[in-house]
Amino acid sequence: MTPIPELLSPAGSLRAMRLAFAYGADAVYAGLPRMSLRVRNNSFDPPALAQGISEAHALGKRFYLVTNIAPHNNKVRTLMKHLAPLVEMGPDALIVSDPGVIWLVREQFPDVPLHLSVQANTVNWAAVKFWQAQGIERIILSRELAVEEIAEIRAEVPDMELEVFVHGALCMAYSGRCMLSGYFNHRDPNQGACTNACRWQYEAKPAREDEVGQWQPVLIEDRSRPGELMPMDEDEHGSYILNSKDLRAVEYVAELARIGVHSLKIEGRTKSPYYVARTAQVYRRAIDDAVAGRPFDASLFDELEGLANRGYTAGLLDRHARPEKLQNIERAHGQGRQQWVAEPVAEQGGWTEVDAKNGFTVGDRLTLLTPAGNHTFTLTALRDKTGQPIERAPGSGHRVQLQLPVACEPGTSLLVREL
């Protein structure tokens, strides 16, 4: 019988956490911005973490606290001071990467389970055994592993929990090892401040001779920062500024489950609540199908195409993937087939009041996402919040009324528009 892997979703907010659980996640991971490599778009503070952990446990779900920063000397003592009250909240594990932090946590909080972050770049069974000897209970394996390598690690260390990323953004380097952001913007990826400089759209400027007769290297310019010329060296292989496609490994869920991978992880703590709900819903179905022995449902590919993405790849799970399958050289921004447009908030006499997130119009093709299933329909009428007919719902900040094909539960349902 195929083991049932945990579905682990990202949570950049309590709202995202609640949707993750509603749509099928078994666990979430979250953390304070400065301690968890997510300075941007992360609404968690200590009270929110305490509430999140409490809500997760009330549902019988798990909440993992991310503490995977690589602290310099001046942050080590501050980190441990701030960590103490968070440990008292009772997270199910700490996600850590720095050996010094691991040593200090083992010394001060010996009973707290530790999961080794992907930032530690674990790529072989010997490293897994090493970390097991240090008291680590779960290894989040590097994204740079093929399925066959994961299977070998599982066979060599059968008593270690393994976690594998199956969806989300990919780094152009080993996770956290890129220095482009620090070099160009003085924003250190290992301090949670990566600007994703690898994804900017660059134009090359010709090399030139300076005033003393020396040739300067090729200069590059990001289109959104005109006039800021940055040097770029090339060798016979070309430049090293890459724009990876996004990871989508839904077709590998059954194989990873058969191998005995304990947890399948979705990346995206800076993504929208819609992204969290949609990915949890799709991967929940893939896991349930795999465990039940049903064949892979290829329609799951189409459902994930609805999300904004930079093109999809299975990454290095397929060791023989061609380079063009990994890199998107045409665009750095995300494109999807659907857009999150509204969130139901209240029922009013056969009409549903929704909080608009993006504009939509009478005649649009909409899909209502609910934990029980999705319903696609054509919007035939709209009213403003006073009940007057309108043709278009403005964007964020407006409330409008519409009729839905089925009753839904406000708080767990979302409306998306077909593009």
PDB file of C-alpha atoms in Angstrom, residues 127-411:
ATOM      1  CA  ALA A 127      24.901  14.089   4.733  1.00  0.00           C
ATOM      2  CA  VAL A 128      21.501  12.799   5.850  1.00  0.00           C
ATOM      3  CA  LYS A 129      23.212  10.388   8.251  1.00  0.00           C
ATOM      4  CA  PHE A 130      25.424  13.184   9.547  1.00  0.00           C
ATOM      5  CA  TRP A 131      22.449  15.436  10.302  1.00  0.00           C
ATOM      6  CA  GLN A 132      20.587  12.526  11.853  1.00  0.00           C
ATOM      7  CA  ALA A 133      23.464  12.176  14.319  1.00  0.00           C
ATOM      8  CA  GLN A 134      23.006  15.858  15.231  1.00  0.00           C
ATOM      9  CA  GLY A 135      19.409  15.249  16.292  1.00  0.00           C
ATOM     10  CA  ILE A 136      17.621  16.345  13.102  1.00  0.00           C
ATOM     11  CA  GLU A 137      14.294  14.542  12.678  1.00  0.00           C
ATOM     12  CA  ARG A 138      13.502  15.554   9.091  1.00  0.00           C
ATOM     13  CA  ILE A 139      15.600  16.569   6.086  1.00  0.00           C
ATOM     14  CA  ILE A 140      14.165  18.927   3.495  1.00  0.00           C
ATOM     15  CA  LEU A 141      16.142  17.663   0.529  1.00  0.00           C
ATOM     16  CA  SER A 142      17.837  19.918  -1.973  1.00  0.00           C
ATOM     17  CA  ARG A 143      15.849  20.769  -5.092  1.00  0.00           C
ATOM     18  CA  GLU A 144      18.830  19.624  -7.153  1.00  0.00           C
ATOM     19  CA  LEU A 145      18.078  15.902  -6.753  1.00  0.00           C
ATOM     20  CA  ALA A 146      16.692  13.437  -9.264  1.00  0.00           C
ATOM     21  CA  VAL A 147      13.972  10.982  -8.244  1.00  0.00           C
ATOM     22  CA  GLU A 148      16.487   8.133  -8.375  1.00  0.00           C
ATOM     23  CA  GLU A 149      18.764   9.948  -5.926  1.00  0.00           C
ATOM     24  CA  ILE A 150      15.883  10.545  -3.538  1.00  0.00           C
ATOM     25  CA  ALA A 151      15.055   6.836  -3.697  1.00  0.00           C
ATOM     26  CA  GLU A 152      18.663   5.932  -2.885  1.00  0.00           C
ATOM     27  CA  ILE A 153      18.685   8.282   0.108  1.00  0.00           C
ATOM     28  CA  ARG A 154      15.420   6.721   1.309  1.00  0.00           C
ATOM     29  CA  ALA A 155      16.935   3.235   1.013  1.00  0.00           C
ATOM     30  CA  GLU A 156      20.173   4.179   2.785  1.00  0.00           C
ATOM     31  CA  VAL A 157      18.503   6.054   5.657  1.00  0.00           C
ATOM     32  CA  PRO A 158      15.042   4.463   6.062  1.00  0.00           C
ATOM     33  CA  ASP A 159      14.422   5.903   9.530  1.00  0.00           C
ATOM     34  CA  MET A 160      14.808   9.588   8.566  1.00  0.00           C
ATOM     35  CA  GLU A 161      11.822  11.701   7.545  1.00  0.00           C
ATOM     36  CA  LEU A 162      12.339  13.200   4.071  1.00  0.00           C
ATOM     37  CA  GLU A 163      10.633  16.267   2.633  1.00  0.00           C
ATOM     38  CA  VAL A 164      10.680  17.224  -1.065  1.00  0.00           C
ATOM     39  CA  PHE A 165       9.563  20.384  -2.865  1.00  0.00           C
ATOM     40  CA  VAL A 166       6.978  19.674  -5.560  1.00  0.00           C
ATOM     41  CA  HIS A 167       5.762  23.145  -6.556  1.00  0.00           C
ATOM     42  CA  GLY A 168       6.836  26.783  -6.588  1.00  0.00           C
ATOM     43  CA  ALA A 169       9.648  29.102  -7.563  1.00  0.00           C
ATOM     44  CA  LEU A 170      13.103  27.705  -8.254  1.00  0.00           C
ATOM     45  CA  CYS A 171      16.385  29.418  -7.462  1.00  0.00           C
ATOM     46  CA  MET A 172      18.913  29.795 -10.265  1.00  0.00           C
ATOM     47  CA  ALA A 173      21.565  28.465  -7.892  1.00  0.00           C
ATOM     48  CA  TYR A 174      21.597  25.971  -5.071  1.00  0.00           C
ATOM     49  CA  SER A 175      18.967  27.447  -2.775  1.00  0.00           C
ATOM     50  CA  GLY A 176      20.292  30.509  -1.010  1.00  0.00           C
ATOM     51  CA  ARG A 177      23.769  30.364  -2.564  1.00  0.00           C
ATOM     52  CA  CYS A 178      23.211  33.057  -5.211  1.00  0.00           C
ATOM     53  CA  MET A 179      24.970  36.404  -4.672  1.00  0.00           C
ATOM     54  CA  LEU A 180      23.363  38.424  -7.488  1.00  0.00           C
ATOM     55  CA  SER A 181      20.941  40.212  -5.156  1.00  0.00           C
ATOM     56  CA  GLY A 182      23.707  41.032  -2.679  1.00  0.00           C
ATOM     57  CA  TYR A 183      26.061  42.172  -5.439  1.00  0.00           C
ATOM     58  CA  PHE A 184      23.605  44.379  -7.319  1.00  0.00           C
ATOM     59  CA  ASN A 185      21.341  45.606  -4.514  1.00  0.00           C
ATOM     60  CA  HIS A 186      23.160  44.882  -1.245  1.00  0.00           C
ATOM     61  CA  ARG A 187      20.191  42.636  -0.301  1.00  0.00           C
ATOM     62  CA  ASP A 188      21.453  39.317   1.061  1.00  0.00           C
ATOM     63  CA  PRO A 189      19.411  36.219   0.136  1.00  0.00           C
ATOM     64  CA  ASN A 190      20.614  34.458   3.287  1.00  0.00           C
ATOM     65  CA  GLN A 191      19.156  37.281   5.349  1.00  0.00           C
ATOM     66  CA  GLY A 192      15.739  36.977   3.717  1.00  0.00           C
ATOM     67  CA  ALA A 193      16.026  39.969   1.414  1.00  0.00           C
ATOM     68  CA  CYS A 194      16.569  38.482  -2.072  1.00  0.00           C
ATOM     69  CA  THR A 195      15.382  40.794  -4.866  1.00  0.00           C
ATOM     70  CA  ASN A 196      15.289  37.988  -7.459  1.00  0.00           C
ATOM     71  CA  ALA A 197      17.843  39.805  -9.578  1.00  0.00           C
ATOM     72  CA  CYS A 198      18.176  36.653 -11.689  1.00  0.00           C
ATOM     73  CA  ARG A 199      14.715  37.313 -13.118  1.00  0.00           C
ATOM     74  CA  TRP A 200      15.136  40.914 -14.247  1.00  0.00           C
ATOM     75  CA  GLN A 201      14.957  41.652 -17.950  1.00  0.00           C
ATOM     76  CA  TYR A 202      18.438  42.711 -18.962  1.00  0.00           C
ATOM     77  CA  GLU A 203      19.862  44.400 -22.031  1.00  0.00           C
ATOM     78  CA  ALA A 204      23.555  44.068 -22.804  1.00  0.00           C
ATOM     79  CA  LYS A 205      25.613  47.187 -23.487  1.00  0.00           C
ATOM     80  CA  PRO A 206      28.838  46.887 -25.507  1.00  0.00           C
ATOM     81  CA  ALA A 207      32.209  46.754 -23.793  1.00  0.00           C
ATOM     82  CA  ARG A 208      34.038  50.082 -23.912  1.00  0.00           C
ATOM     83  CA  GLU A 209      37.473  51.552 -23.436  1.00  0.00           C
ATOM     84  CA  ASP A 210      37.941  53.798 -20.409  1.00  0.00           C
ATOM     85  CA  GLU A 211      39.970  56.980 -20.153  1.00  0.00           C
ATOM     86  CA  VAL A 212      43.219  55.129 -19.448  1.00  0.00           C
ATOM     87  CA  GLY A 213      42.867  52.713 -22.340  1.00  0.00           C
ATOM     88  CA  GLN A 214      41.555  49.669 -20.447  1.00  0.00           C
ATOM     89  CA  TRP A 215      38.561  47.762 -21.738  1.00  0.00           C
ATOM     90  CA  GLN A 216      35.616  47.581 -19.366  1.00  0.00           C
ATOM     91  CA  PRO A 217      33.488  44.402 -19.298  1.00  0.00           C
ATOM     92  CA  VAL A 218      30.110  44.057 -20.943  1.00  0.00           C
ATOM     93  CA  LEU A 219      27.561  46.131 -19.065  1.00  0.00           C
ATOM     94  CA  ILE A 220      23.959  45.132 -18.458  1.00  0.00           C
ATOM     95  CA  GLU A 221      20.928  47.258 -17.703  1.00  0.00           C
ATOM     96  CA  ASP A 222      17.640  46.196 -16.190  1.00  0.00           C
ATOM     97  CA  ARG A 223      14.784  47.824 -18.109  1.00  0.00           C
ATOM     98  CA  SER A 224      13.084  48.938 -14.900  1.00  0.00           C
ATOM     99  CA  ARG A 225      16.288  50.702 -13.763  1.00  0.00           C
ATOM    100  CA  PRO A 226      17.469  52.739 -16.759  1.00  0.00           C
ATOM    101  CA  GLY A 227      20.913  54.230 -16.399  1.00  0.00           C
ATOM    102  CA  GLU A 228      22.074  51.791 -13.721  1.00  0.00           C
ATOM    103  CA  LEU A 229      24.750  49.947 -15.670  1.00  0.00           C
ATOM    104  CA  MET A 230      26.184  46.836 -14.020  1.00  0.00           C
ATOM    105  CA  PRO A 231      29.258  44.843 -15.128  1.00  0.00           C
ATOM    106  CA  MET A 232      28.811  41.290 -16.331  1.00  0.00           C
ATOM    107  CA  ASP A 233      31.577  38.847 -17.186  1.00  0.00           C
ATOM    108  CA  GLU A 234      31.151  36.102 -19.751  1.00  0.00           C
ATOM    109  CA  ASP A 235      33.137  32.998 -20.573  1.00  0.00           C
ATOM    110  CA  GLU A 236      32.790  30.477 -23.373  1.00  0.00           C
ATOM    111  CA  HIS A 237      29.510  29.277 -21.862  1.00  0.00           C
ATOM    112  CA  GLY A 238      27.865  32.703 -21.785  1.00  0.00           C
ATOM    113  CA  SER A 239      26.572  34.723 -18.845  1.00  0.00           C
ATOM    114  CA  TYR A 240      25.283  33.379 -15.533  1.00  0.00           C
ATOM    115  CA  ILE A 241      22.123  35.449 -15.214  1.00  0.00           C
ATOM    116  CA  LEU A 242      19.328  32.916 -15.380  1.00  0.00           C
ATOM    117  CA  ASN A 243      15.584  32.897 -15.082  1.00  0.00           C
ATOM    118  CA  SER A 244      14.414  29.493 -13.961  1.00  0.00           C
ATOM    119  CA  LYS A 245      10.975  28.249 -14.791  1.00  0.00           C
ATOM    120  CA  ASP A 246       8.730  27.403 -11.850  1.00  0.00           C
ATOM    121  CA  LEU A 247       8.667  23.937 -10.335  1.00  0.00           C
ATOM    122  CA  ARG A 248       5.611  21.783 -11.026  1.00  0.00           C
ATOM    123  CA  ALA A 249       6.040  18.125 -10.113  1.00  0.00           C
ATOM    124  CA  VAL A 250       2.434  17.053  -9.677  1.00  0.00           C
ATOM    125  CA  GLU A 251       3.031  14.109 -12.028  1.00  0.00           C
ATOM    126  CA  TYR A 252       5.761  12.836  -9.671  1.00  0.00           C
ATOM    127  CA  VAL A 253       3.518  12.721  -6.591  1.00  0.00           C
ATOM    128  CA  ALA A 254       2.705   9.025  -6.929  1.00  0.00           C
ATOM    129  CA  GLU A 255       6.337   8.045  -7.431  1.00  0.00           C
ATOM    130  CA  LEU A 256       7.558  10.134  -4.504  1.00  0.00           C
ATOM    131  CA  ALA A 257       4.821   8.636  -2.316  1.00  0.00           C
ATOM    132  CA  ARG A 258       5.836   5.091  -3.314  1.00  0.00           C
ATOM    133  CA  ILE A 259       9.466   5.872  -2.467  1.00  0.00           C
ATOM    134  CA  GLY A 260       8.341   6.814   1.020  1.00  0.00           C
ATOM    135  CA  VAL A 261       8.871  10.582   1.001  1.00  0.00           C
ATOM    136  CA  HIS A 262       7.238  11.793   4.200  1.00  0.00           C
ATOM    137  CA  SER A 263       6.217  15.301   3.128  1.00  0.00           C
ATOM    138  CA  LEU A 264       5.498  17.012  -0.207  1.00  0.00           C
ATOM    139  CA  LYS A 265       6.122  20.734   0.026  1.00  0.00           C
ATOM    140  CA  ILE A 266       4.716  23.705  -1.867  1.00  0.00           C
ATOM    141  CA  GLU A 267       6.830  26.883  -2.038  1.00  0.00           C
ATOM    142  CA  GLY A 268       5.221  30.318  -1.832  1.00  0.00           C
ATOM    143  CA  ARG A 269       5.041  32.211   1.445  1.00  0.00           C
ATOM    144  CA  THR A 270       4.918  35.487  -0.510  1.00  0.00           C
ATOM    145  CA  LYS A 271       2.132  34.278  -2.814  1.00  0.00           C
ATOM    146  CA  SER A 272      -1.573  35.151  -2.656  1.00  0.00           C
ATOM    147  CA  PRO A 273      -4.172  33.244  -0.627  1.00  0.00           C
ATOM    148  CA  TYR A 274      -5.619  32.111  -3.991  1.00  0.00           C
ATOM    149  CA  TYR A 275      -2.297  30.491  -4.923  1.00  0.00           C
ATOM    150  CA  VAL A 276      -2.176  28.699  -1.568  1.00  0.00           C
ATOM    151  CA  ALA A 277      -5.749  27.418  -1.886  1.00  0.00           C
ATOM    152  CA  ARG A 278      -5.386  26.331  -5.504  1.00  0.00           C
ATOM    153  CA  THR A 279      -2.095  24.484  -5.065  1.00  0.00           C
ATOM    154  CA  ALA A 280      -3.338  22.740  -1.918  1.00  0.00           C
ATOM    155  CA  GLN A 281      -6.494  21.650  -3.727  1.00  0.00           C
ATOM    156  CA  VAL A 282      -4.609  20.247  -6.744  1.00  0.00           C
ATOM    157  CA  TYR A 283      -1.873  18.447  -4.808  1.00  0.00           C
ATOM    158  CA  ARG A 284      -4.423  17.053  -2.352  1.00  0.00           C
ATOM    159  CA  ARG A 285      -6.178  15.407  -5.281  1.00  0.00           C
ATOM    160  CA  ALA A 286      -2.883  14.101  -6.652  1.00  0.00           C
ATOM    161  CA  ILE A 287      -1.960  12.585  -3.270  1.00  0.00           C
ATOM    162  CA  ASP A 288      -5.393  11.040  -2.758  1.00  0.00           C
ATOM    163  CA  ASP A 289      -5.313   9.537  -6.268  1.00  0.00           C
ATOM    164  CA  ALA A 290      -1.837   8.114  -5.693  1.00  0.00           C
ATOM    165  CA  VAL A 291      -2.754   6.528  -2.378  1.00  0.00           C
ATOM    166  CA  ALA A 292      -5.943   5.043  -3.831  1.00  0.00           C
ATOM    167  CA  GLY A 293      -4.025   3.585  -6.775  1.00  0.00           C
ATOM    168  CA  ARG A 294      -5.818   5.704  -9.368  1.00  0.00           C
ATOM    169  CA  PRO A 295      -3.903   6.782 -12.499  1.00  0.00           C
ATOM    170  CA  PHE A 296      -2.545  10.316 -12.711  1.00  0.00           C
ATOM    171  CA  ASP A 297      -5.182  12.834 -13.754  1.00  0.00           C
ATOM    172  CA  ALA A 298      -3.634  14.993 -16.501  1.00  0.00           C
ATOM    173  CA  SER A 299      -6.310  17.662 -15.978  1.00  0.00           C
ATOM    174  CA  LEU A 300      -4.317  18.731 -12.914  1.00  0.00           C
ATOM    175  CA  PHE A 301      -1.766  20.234 -15.323  1.00  0.00           C
ATOM    176  CA  ASP A 302      -4.457  22.536 -16.720  1.00  0.00           C
ATOM    177  CA  GLU A 303      -5.638  23.568 -13.272  1.00  0.00           C
ATOM    178  CA  LEU A 304      -2.136  24.647 -12.295  1.00  0.00           C
ATOM    179  CA  GLU A 305      -1.807  26.586 -15.568  1.00  0.00           C
ATOM    180  CA  GLY A 306      -4.456  28.887 -14.133  1.00  0.00           C
ATOM    181  CA  LEU A 307      -1.891  30.223 -11.669  1.00  0.00           C
ATOM    182  CA  ALA A 308       0.574  32.901 -12.701  1.00  0.00           C
ATOM    183  CA  ASN A 309       3.807  31.149 -13.597  1.00  0.00           C
ATOM    184  CA  ARG A 310       7.054  31.648 -15.504  1.00  0.00           C
ATOM    185  CA  GLY A 311       6.537  28.434 -17.385  1.00  0.00           C
ATOM    186  CA  TYR A 312       6.692  25.083 -15.623  1.00  0.00           C
ATOM    187  CA  THR A 313       9.376  22.465 -15.247  1.00  0.00           C
ATOM    188  CA  ALA A 314       9.795  19.338 -13.155  1.00  0.00           C
ATOM    189  CA  GLY A 315      13.207  20.727 -12.309  1.00  0.00           C
ATOM    190  CA  LEU A 316      15.988  18.262 -11.696  1.00  0.00           C
ATOM    191  CA  LEU A 317      13.680  15.501 -10.564  1.00  0.00           C
ATOM    192  CA  ASP A 318      14.260  14.476 -14.175  1.00  0.00           C
ATOM    193  CA  ARG A 319      18.049  14.333 -14.263  1.00  0.00           C
ATOM    194  CA  HIS A 320      18.045  14.271 -18.064  1.00  0.00           C
ATOM    195  CA  ALA A 321      15.944  17.402 -18.585  1.00  0.00           C
ATOM    196  CA  ARG A 322      17.196  19.596 -21.430  1.00  0.00           C
ATOM    197  CA  PRO A 323      18.323  23.140 -20.463  1.00  0.00           C
ATOM    198  CA  GLU A 324      15.488  24.763 -22.392  1.00  0.00           C
ATOM    199  CA  LYS A 325      13.044  22.904 -20.158  1.00  0.00           C
ATOM    200  CA  LEU A 326      14.517  24.552 -17.072  1.00  0.00           C
ATOM    201  CA  GLN A 327      15.041  28.168 -18.123  1.00  0.00           C
ATOM    202  CA  ASN A 328      12.605  30.762 -19.427  1.00  0.00           C
ATOM    203  CA  ILE A 329      14.497  33.110 -21.733  1.00  0.00           C
ATOM    204  CA  GLU A 330      11.396  34.918 -22.986  1.00  0.00           C
ATOM    205  CA  ARG A 331       9.871  36.476 -19.864  1.00  0.00           C
ATOM    206  CA  ALA A 332      10.531  36.835 -16.160  1.00  0.00           C
ATOM    207  CA  HIS A 333       7.041  37.759 -14.986  1.00  0.00           C
ATOM    208  CA  GLY A 334       4.281  35.307 -14.311  1.00  0.00           C
ATOM    209  CA  GLN A 335       1.405  34.591 -16.660  1.00  0.00           C
ATOM    210  CA  GLY A 336      -1.602  32.417 -15.945  1.00  0.00           C
ATOM    211  CA  ARG A 337      -4.948  31.505 -17.429  1.00  0.00           C
ATOM    212  CA  GLN A 338      -6.933  32.711 -14.446  1.00  0.00           C
ATOM    213  CA  GLN A 339      -7.024  35.729 -12.158  1.00  0.00           C
ATOM    214  CA  TRP A 340      -8.325  35.930  -8.597  1.00  0.00           C
ATOM    215  CA  VAL A 341     -11.084  38.529  -8.777  1.00  0.00           C
ATOM    216  CA  ALA A 342     -13.257  38.317  -5.661  1.00  0.00           C
ATOM    217  CA  GLU A 343     -13.926  36.733  -2.317  1.00  0.00           C
ATOM    218  CA  PRO A 344     -17.488  36.020  -1.086  1.00  0.00           C
ATOM    219  CA  VAL A 345     -18.194  37.693   2.237  1.00  0.00           C
ATOM    220  CA  ALA A 346     -21.965  37.486   2.878  1.00  0.00           C
ATOM    221  CA  GLU A 347     -25.276  36.147   1.539  1.00  0.00           C
ATOM    222  CA  GLN A 348     -28.113  38.621   0.966  1.00  0.00           C
ATOM    223  CA  GLY A 349     -31.446  37.285  -0.282  1.00  0.00           C
ATOM    224  CA  GLY A 350     -30.174  35.086  -3.102  1.00  0.00           C
ATOM    225  CA  TRP A 351     -27.313  37.438  -3.938  1.00  0.00           C
ATOM    226  CA  THR A 352     -23.778  37.128  -2.612  1.00  0.00           C
ATOM    227  CA  GLU A 353     -21.764  40.165  -1.620  1.00  0.00           C
ATOM    228  CA  VAL A 354     -18.130  39.817  -2.671  1.00  0.00           C
ATOM    229  CA  ASP A 355     -14.990  41.753  -1.910  1.00  0.00           C
ATOM    230  CA  ALA A 356     -13.440  42.573  -5.305  1.00  0.00           C
ATOM    231  CA  LYS A 357      -9.696  41.959  -5.695  1.00  0.00           C
ATOM    232  CA  ASN A 358      -9.441  42.697  -9.446  1.00  0.00           C
ATOM    233  CA  GLY A 359     -11.891  44.036 -11.998  1.00  0.00           C
ATOM    234  CA  PHE A 360     -14.433  41.771 -13.713  1.00  0.00           C
ATOM    235  CA  THR A 361     -17.428  42.312 -15.994  1.00  0.00           C
ATOM    236  CA  VAL A 362     -20.853  40.906 -16.806  1.00  0.00           C
ATOM    237  CA  GLY A 363     -20.272  38.178 -19.399  1.00  0.00           C
ATOM    238  CA  ASP A 364     -16.995  37.006 -17.875  1.00  0.00           C
ATOM    239  CA  ARG A 365     -16.406  33.323 -17.339  1.00  0.00           C
ATOM    240  CA  LEU A 366     -15.892  32.794 -13.598  1.00  0.00           C
ATOM    241  CA  THR A 367     -15.012  29.798 -11.436  1.00  0.00           C
ATOM    242  CA  LEU A 368     -16.101  29.500  -7.828  1.00  0.00           C
ATOM    243  CA  LEU A 369     -13.499  27.576  -5.812  1.00  0.00           C
ATOM    244  CA  THR A 370     -14.764  25.808  -2.698  1.00  0.00           C
ATOM    245  CA  PRO A 371     -13.211  23.081  -0.537  1.00  0.00           C
ATOM    246  CA  ALA A 372     -15.989  20.752  -1.699  1.00  0.00           C
ATOM    247  CA  GLY A 373     -15.398  21.377  -5.412  1.00  0.00           C
ATOM    248  CA  ASN A 374     -15.272  24.025  -8.129  1.00  0.00           C
ATOM    249  CA  HIS A 375     -18.097  25.478 -10.249  1.00  0.00           C
ATOM    250  CA  THR A 376     -17.623  27.388 -13.516  1.00  0.00           C
ATOM    251  CA  PHE A 377     -20.326  29.760 -14.782  1.00  0.00           C
ATOM    252  CA  THR A 378     -20.916  32.862 -16.889  1.00  0.00           C
ATOM    253  CA  LEU A 379     -21.652  36.036 -14.949  1.00  0.00           C
ATOM    254  CA  THR A 380     -25.039  37.358 -16.094  1.00  0.00           C
ATOM    255  CA  ALA A 381     -25.698  40.209 -13.647  1.00  0.00           C
ATOM    256  CA  LEU A 382     -23.923  42.470 -11.170  1.00  0.00           C
ATOM    257  CA  ARG A 383     -25.141  44.941  -8.558  1.00  0.00           C
ATOM    258  CA  ASP A 384     -23.329  47.520  -6.489  1.00  0.00           C
ATOM    259  CA  LYS A 385     -23.503  47.354  -2.709  1.00  0.00           C
ATOM    260  CA  THR A 386     -26.766  49.339  -2.705  1.00  0.00           C
ATOM    261  CA  GLY A 387     -28.419  46.866  -5.087  1.00  0.00           C
ATOM    262  CA  GLN A 388     -28.228  48.963  -8.263  1.00  0.00           C
ATOM    263  CA  PRO A 389     -27.358  47.129 -11.528  1.00  0.00           C
ATOM    264  CA  ILE A 390     -23.813  47.649 -12.833  1.00  0.00           C
ATOM    265  CA  GLU A 391     -21.827  46.184 -15.724  1.00  0.00           C
ATOM    266  CA  ARG A 392     -18.362  46.060 -14.181  1.00  0.00           C
ATOM    267  CA  ALA A 393     -16.937  45.428 -10.741  1.00  0.00           C
ATOM    268  CA  PRO A 394     -14.065  47.796  -9.994  1.00  0.00           C
ATOM    269  CA  GLY A 395     -10.909  46.401  -8.531  1.00  0.00           C
ATOM    270  CA  SER A 396      -9.644  46.165  -4.984  1.00  0.00           C
ATOM    271  CA  GLY A 397     -11.546  47.938  -2.233  1.00  0.00           C
ATOM    272  CA  HIS A 398     -15.043  47.634  -3.710  1.00  0.00           C
ATOM    273  CA  ARG A 399     -17.962  45.445  -2.636  1.00  0.00           C
ATOM    274  CA  VAL A 400     -20.406  44.202  -5.277  1.00  0.00           C
ATOM    275  CA  GLN A 401     -23.204  41.630  -5.425  1.00  0.00           C
ATOM    276  CA  LEU A 402     -23.705  38.685  -7.776  1.00  0.00           C
ATOM    277  CA  GLN A 403     -25.517  35.364  -7.970  1.00  0.00           C
ATOM    278  CA  LEU A 404     -23.504  32.170  -7.562  1.00  0.00           C
ATOM    279  CA  PRO A 405     -24.371  28.759  -9.016  1.00  0.00           C
ATOM    280  CA  VAL A 406     -24.234  27.126  -5.565  1.00  0.00           C
ATOM    281  CA  ALA A 407     -24.288  28.283  -1.972  1.00  0.00           C
ATOM    282  CA  CYS A 408     -20.819  28.777  -0.539  1.00  0.00           C
ATOM    283  CA  GLU A 409     -19.190  29.334   2.802  1.00  0.00           C
ATOM    284  CA  PRO A 410     -17.714  32.847   3.115  1.00  0.00           C
ATOM    285  CA  GLY A 411     -14.144  32.687   4.286  1.00  0.00           C
TER     286      GLY A 411
END
